[in-house]
Every structure is written in structure tokens, then in C-alpha cells.
């Protein structure tokens, strides 16, 4: 089982899942997502996914359950295959452009799809012709 080196499980699942499953919640997330999150963290520095654990407002940027106001049955977030990332040291757009410019780079090779035109980096590890690009 892969567990992130640079993220705690509460950063990747919502509060209820963290409370009910604890460390077993790692099993709900695709290891390709987790490996890529660590790659991005090592390449770009500090990343925020969820931060509710520290009293802040982000709870639905990793795994999403039907409790979420953003829930959609076929979202990659629903399957534990997507993350929305904010970077402390770089804009999401700059990171997005780097990924799209070198999709075969070893840090990016597991990324399936990228969302365009948003102020965060959404990436997911869906099964598709990569790198698929879409607008929300
Ligand atoms: Zn997303």
C-alpha cells in the first residue's frame, strides 16, 4: 500500500471519512494519485489540498462523498482519483503549463487529465488518452 510521504490522510479525504476510517482511508485513494501528489510536492514545494484539520475551509479537494456540495456521481474526485491543489510558491497556471509541456516527465507520467481555466490545479489519474484537457 502506498501512503504519501508529504501528505497526511486528512488532507486528502473529508472530515467524516477521516473520523470514520482513519488510516484505512488510504485504501480509498488511487495510488497513482498519491504518487503524483508526492512528486508535485517534491518538485514545487508546499501544496494545499484539504485544510479543514487546521480550522480552514477546504474539505472537498481530494476524495468527495455525497455529503459534498460539489458532489457529482461521475467526478474523478468521487473515485479517489483526483485532487485540487494550491501551490505556495507557484501559480496553478504555471504548473499546468509545465505539465502540459512535458507530459512524459517522470513526475507527471501518471496524470490522465487536467482541468483548464481554473485557479487551482485539478489533476486526475483517469483511464483516457492522455493528457486529456477539459473546461469545468
Ligand atoms: Zn477537481
PDB file of C-alpha atoms and ligand atoms in Angstrom:
ATOM      1  CA  UNK A   1       0.000   0.000   0.000  1.00  0.00           C
ATOM      2  CA  UNK A   2       1.260   3.442  -0.894  1.00  0.00           C
ATOM      3  CA  UNK A   3       0.911   6.222   1.693  1.00  0.00           C
ATOM      4  CA  UNK A   4       2.060   9.738   0.849  1.00  0.00           C
ATOM      5  CA  UNK A   5       5.378  10.898   2.269  1.00  0.00           C
ATOM      6  CA  UNK A   6       4.299  14.538   2.250  1.00  0.00           C
ATOM      7  CA  UNK A   7       0.558  14.476   2.994  1.00  0.00           C
ATOM      8  CA  UNK A   8      -1.489  13.236   5.943  1.00  0.00           C
ATOM      9  CA  UNK A   9      -4.668  11.339   5.171  1.00  0.00           C
ATOM     10  CA  UNK A  10      -6.896  14.161   6.499  1.00  0.00           C
ATOM     11  CA  UNK A  11      -5.515  16.378   3.733  1.00  0.00           C
ATOM     12  CA  UNK A  12      -6.956  14.033   1.118  1.00  0.00           C
ATOM     13  CA  UNK A  13     -10.340  12.894   2.455  1.00  0.00           C
ATOM     14  CA  UNK A  14     -13.242  14.823   4.044  1.00  0.00           C
ATOM     15  CA  UNK A  15     -13.728  15.088   7.806  1.00  0.00           C
ATOM     16  CA  UNK A  16     -16.343  12.348   8.153  1.00  0.00           C
ATOM     17  CA  UNK A  17     -14.262   9.844   6.219  1.00  0.00           C
ATOM     18  CA  UNK A  18     -11.192  10.733   8.285  1.00  0.00           C
ATOM     19  CA  UNK A  19     -13.178  10.284  11.518  1.00  0.00           C
ATOM     20  CA  UNK A  20     -14.764   7.003  10.438  1.00  0.00           C
ATOM     21  CA  UNK A  21     -11.877   5.343   8.609  1.00  0.00           C
ATOM     22  CA  UNK A  22      -8.684   6.955   9.929  1.00  0.00           C
ATOM     23  CA  UNK A  23      -5.637   5.417   8.244  1.00  0.00           C
ATOM     24  CA  UNK A  24      -7.845   2.911   6.413  1.00  0.00           C
ATOM     25  CA  UNK A  25      -8.936   5.848   4.238  1.00  0.00           C
ATOM     26  CA  UNK A  26      -5.665   5.447   2.288  1.00  0.00           C
ATOM     27  CA  UNK A  27      -7.377   2.443   0.682  1.00  0.00           C
ATOM     28  CA  UNK A  28      -9.984   4.765  -0.861  1.00  0.00           C
ATOM     29  CA  UNK A  29      -7.427   6.673  -2.942  1.00  0.00           C
ATOM     30  CA  UNK A  30      -5.744   5.588  -6.168  1.00  0.00           C
ATOM     31  CA  UNK A  31      -2.016   5.061  -5.638  1.00  0.00           C
ATOM     32  CA  UNK A  32      -1.256   6.869  -8.920  1.00  0.00           C
ATOM     33  CA  UNK A  33      -2.867   9.976  -7.403  1.00  0.00           C
ATOM     34  CA  UNK A  34      -0.802   9.623  -4.219  1.00  0.00           C
ATOM     35  CA  UNK A  35       2.489   9.057  -6.041  1.00  0.00           C
ATOM     36  CA  UNK A  36       1.838  12.090  -8.250  1.00  0.00           C
ATOM     37  CA  UNK A  37       0.981  14.280  -5.258  1.00  0.00           C
ATOM     38  CA  UNK A  38       4.334  13.402  -3.674  1.00  0.00           C
ATOM     39  CA  UNK A  39       6.095  14.078  -6.995  1.00  0.00           C
ATOM     40  CA  UNK A  40       4.459  17.519  -7.263  1.00  0.00           C
ATOM     41  CA  UNK A  41       5.292  18.313  -3.637  1.00  0.00           C
ATOM     42  CA  UNK A  42       8.953  17.416  -4.151  1.00  0.00           C
ATOM     43  CA  UNK A  43       9.122  19.416  -7.364  1.00  0.00           C
ATOM     44  CA  UNK A  44       7.199  22.560  -6.366  1.00  0.00           C
ATOM     45  CA  UNK A  45       7.225  22.742  -2.549  1.00  0.00           C
ATOM     46  CA  UNK A  46       4.244  23.188  -0.251  1.00  0.00           C
ATOM     47  CA  UNK A  47       0.794  22.214  -1.600  1.00  0.00           C
ATOM     48  CA  UNK A  48      -2.626  22.676  -0.026  1.00  0.00           C
ATOM     49  CA  UNK A  49      -5.351  20.125  -0.784  1.00  0.00           C
ATOM     50  CA  UNK A  50      -7.712  19.950   2.244  1.00  0.00           C
ATOM     51  CA  UNK A  51      -7.019  22.129   5.276  1.00  0.00           C
ATOM     52  CA  UNK A  52     -10.134  21.691   7.490  1.00  0.00           C
ATOM     53  CA  UNK A  53      -7.962  19.840  10.008  1.00  0.00           C
ATOM     54  CA  UNK A  54      -6.329  23.198  10.834  1.00  0.00           C
ATOM     55  CA  UNK A  55      -9.666  25.062  11.028  1.00  0.00           C
ATOM     56  CA  UNK A  56      -9.636  26.316   7.437  1.00  0.00           C
ATOM     57  CA  UNK A  57     -12.251  25.998   4.717  1.00  0.00           C
ATOM     58  CA  UNK A  58     -11.106  23.325   2.252  1.00  0.00           C
ATOM     59  CA  UNK A  59     -12.657  19.896   2.773  1.00  0.00           C
ATOM     60  CA  UNK A  60     -13.617  18.634  -0.702  1.00  0.00           C
ATOM     61  CA  UNK A  61     -10.430  18.969  -2.729  1.00  0.00           C
ATOM     62  CA  UNK A  62      -9.493  15.284  -2.589  1.00  0.00           C
ATOM     63  CA  UNK A  63     -11.976  12.438  -2.188  1.00  0.00           C
ATOM     64  CA  UNK A  64     -15.622  13.596  -2.449  1.00  0.00           C
ATOM     65  CA  UNK A  65     -18.598  11.823  -0.933  1.00  0.00           C
ATOM     66  CA  UNK A  66     -22.303  12.509  -1.473  1.00  0.00           C
ATOM     67  CA  UNK A  67     -22.226  14.914   1.530  1.00  0.00           C
ATOM     68  CA  UNK A  68     -20.249  17.365  -0.566  1.00  0.00           C
ATOM     69  CA  UNK A  69     -21.909  20.440  -2.112  1.00  0.00           C
ATOM     70  CA  UNK A  70     -19.681  19.697  -5.136  1.00  0.00           C
ATOM     71  CA  UNK A  71     -20.613  16.023  -5.364  1.00  0.00           C
ATOM     72  CA  UNK A  72     -21.153  14.549  -8.810  1.00  0.00           C
ATOM     73  CA  UNK A  73     -21.550  10.794  -9.306  1.00  0.00           C
ATOM     74  CA  UNK A  74     -19.008  10.506 -12.123  1.00  0.00           C
ATOM     75  CA  UNK A  75     -16.425  13.039 -10.926  1.00  0.00           C
ATOM     76  CA  UNK A  76     -12.934  11.613 -10.638  1.00  0.00           C
ATOM     77  CA  UNK A  77     -12.976  13.010  -7.087  1.00  0.00           C
ATOM     78  CA  UNK A  78     -15.752  10.536  -6.267  1.00  0.00           C
ATOM     79  CA  UNK A  79     -13.457   7.631  -7.140  1.00  0.00           C
ATOM     80  CA  UNK A  80     -10.391   8.879  -5.260  1.00  0.00           C
ATOM     81  CA  UNK A  81      -8.582   9.639  -8.475  1.00  0.00           C
ATOM     82  CA  UNK A  82      -8.471  13.482  -8.398  1.00  0.00           C
ATOM     83  CA  UNK A  83      -7.009  16.322  -6.359  1.00  0.00           C
ATOM     84  CA  UNK A  84      -7.351  20.101  -6.478  1.00  0.00           C
ATOM     85  CA  UNK A  85      -4.039  21.665  -5.485  1.00  0.00           C
ATOM     86  CA  UNK A  86      -2.942  25.146  -4.456  1.00  0.00           C
ATOM     87  CA  UNK A  87       0.798  25.824  -4.536  1.00  0.00           C
ATOM     88  CA  UNK A  88       2.508  28.091  -2.019  1.00  0.00           C
ATOM     89  CA  UNK A  89       5.332  29.049  -4.361  1.00  0.00           C
ATOM     90  CA  UNK A  90       3.893  28.910  -7.873  1.00  0.00           C
ATOM     91  CA  UNK A  91       0.640  29.670  -9.668  1.00  0.00           C
ATOM     92  CA  UNK A  92      -1.603  26.785 -10.668  1.00  0.00           C
ATOM     93  CA  UNK A  93      -1.457  28.036 -14.254  1.00  0.00           C
ATOM     94  CA  UNK A  94       2.357  27.872 -14.326  1.00  0.00           C
ATOM     95  CA  UNK A  95       2.289  24.310 -13.007  1.00  0.00           C
ATOM     96  CA  UNK A  96      -0.423  23.347 -15.502  1.00  0.00           C
ATOM     97  CA  UNK A  97       1.627  24.692 -18.412  1.00  0.00           C
ATOM     98  CA  UNK A  98       4.717  22.790 -17.249  1.00  0.00           C
ATOM     99  CA  UNK A  99       2.755  19.536 -17.054  1.00  0.00           C
ATOM    100  CA  UNK A 100       1.207  20.024 -20.483  1.00  0.00           C
ATOM    101  CA  UNK A 101       4.601  20.904 -21.982  1.00  0.00           C
ATOM    102  CA  UNK A 102       6.199  17.662 -20.759  1.00  0.00           C
ATOM    103  CA  UNK A 103       3.557  15.003 -20.121  1.00  0.00           C
ATOM    104  CA  UNK A 104       6.148  12.193 -20.240  1.00  0.00           C
ATOM    105  CA  UNK A 105       8.283  13.670 -17.477  1.00  0.00           C
ATOM    106  CA  UNK A 106       8.545  11.048 -14.732  1.00  0.00           C
ATOM    107  CA  UNK A 107       6.832  13.379 -12.240  1.00  0.00           C
ATOM    108  CA  UNK A 108       3.773  13.735 -14.485  1.00  0.00           C
ATOM    109  CA  UNK A 109       3.513  10.427 -16.331  1.00  0.00           C
ATOM    110  CA  UNK A 110       0.596   9.077 -14.254  1.00  0.00           C
ATOM    111  CA  UNK A 111      -1.599  12.138 -14.842  1.00  0.00           C
ATOM    112  CA  UNK A 112      -4.599  11.358 -17.066  1.00  0.00           C
ATOM    113  CA  UNK A 113      -6.457  14.640 -17.206  1.00  0.00           C
ATOM    114  CA  UNK A 114      -6.137  18.326 -16.348  1.00  0.00           C
ATOM    115  CA  UNK A 115      -8.843  20.954 -15.912  1.00  0.00           C
ATOM    116  CA  UNK A 116      -8.266  24.236 -17.761  1.00  0.00           C
ATOM    117  CA  UNK A 117      -9.229  27.779 -16.796  1.00  0.00           C
ATOM    118  CA  UNK A 118      -9.429  27.363 -13.014  1.00  0.00           C
ATOM    119  CA  UNK A 119      -7.353  28.995 -10.295  1.00  0.00           C
ATOM    120  CA  UNK A 120      -6.288  25.671  -8.774  1.00  0.00           C
ATOM    121  CA  UNK A 121      -4.587  22.656 -10.329  1.00  0.00           C
ATOM    122  CA  UNK A 122      -7.103  19.853 -10.841  1.00  0.00           C
ATOM    123  CA  UNK A 123      -5.387  16.700 -11.993  1.00  0.00           C
ATOM    124  CA  UNK A 124      -6.683  13.169 -12.050  1.00  0.00           C
ATOM    125  CA  UNK A 125      -5.495   9.705 -12.968  1.00  0.00           C
ATOM    126  CA  UNK A 126      -8.477   8.574 -15.052  1.00  0.00           C
ATOM    127  CA  UNK A 127      -8.194   5.964 -17.800  1.00  0.00           C
ATOM    128  CA  UNK A 128      -8.074   8.027 -21.013  1.00  0.00           C
ATOM    129  CA  UNK A 129      -5.931   9.187 -23.909  1.00  0.00           C
ATOM    130  CA  UNK A 130      -3.589  11.483 -22.035  1.00  0.00           C
ATOM    131  CA  UNK A 131      -3.286  14.242 -21.230  1.00  0.00           C
ATOM    132  CA  UNK A 132      -6.950  14.977 -21.652  1.00  0.00           C
ATOM    133  CA  UNK A 133      -7.846  18.637 -21.192  1.00  0.00           C
ATOM    134  CA  UNK A 134     -11.281  19.952 -20.309  1.00  0.00           C
ATOM    135  CA  UNK A 135     -13.063  23.030 -19.032  1.00  0.00           C
ATOM    136  CA  UNK A 136     -15.284  22.818 -15.933  1.00  0.00           C
TER     137      UNK A 136
HETATM  138 ZN1  LIG B   1     -11.081  18.834  -9.123  1.00  0.00          ZN
END
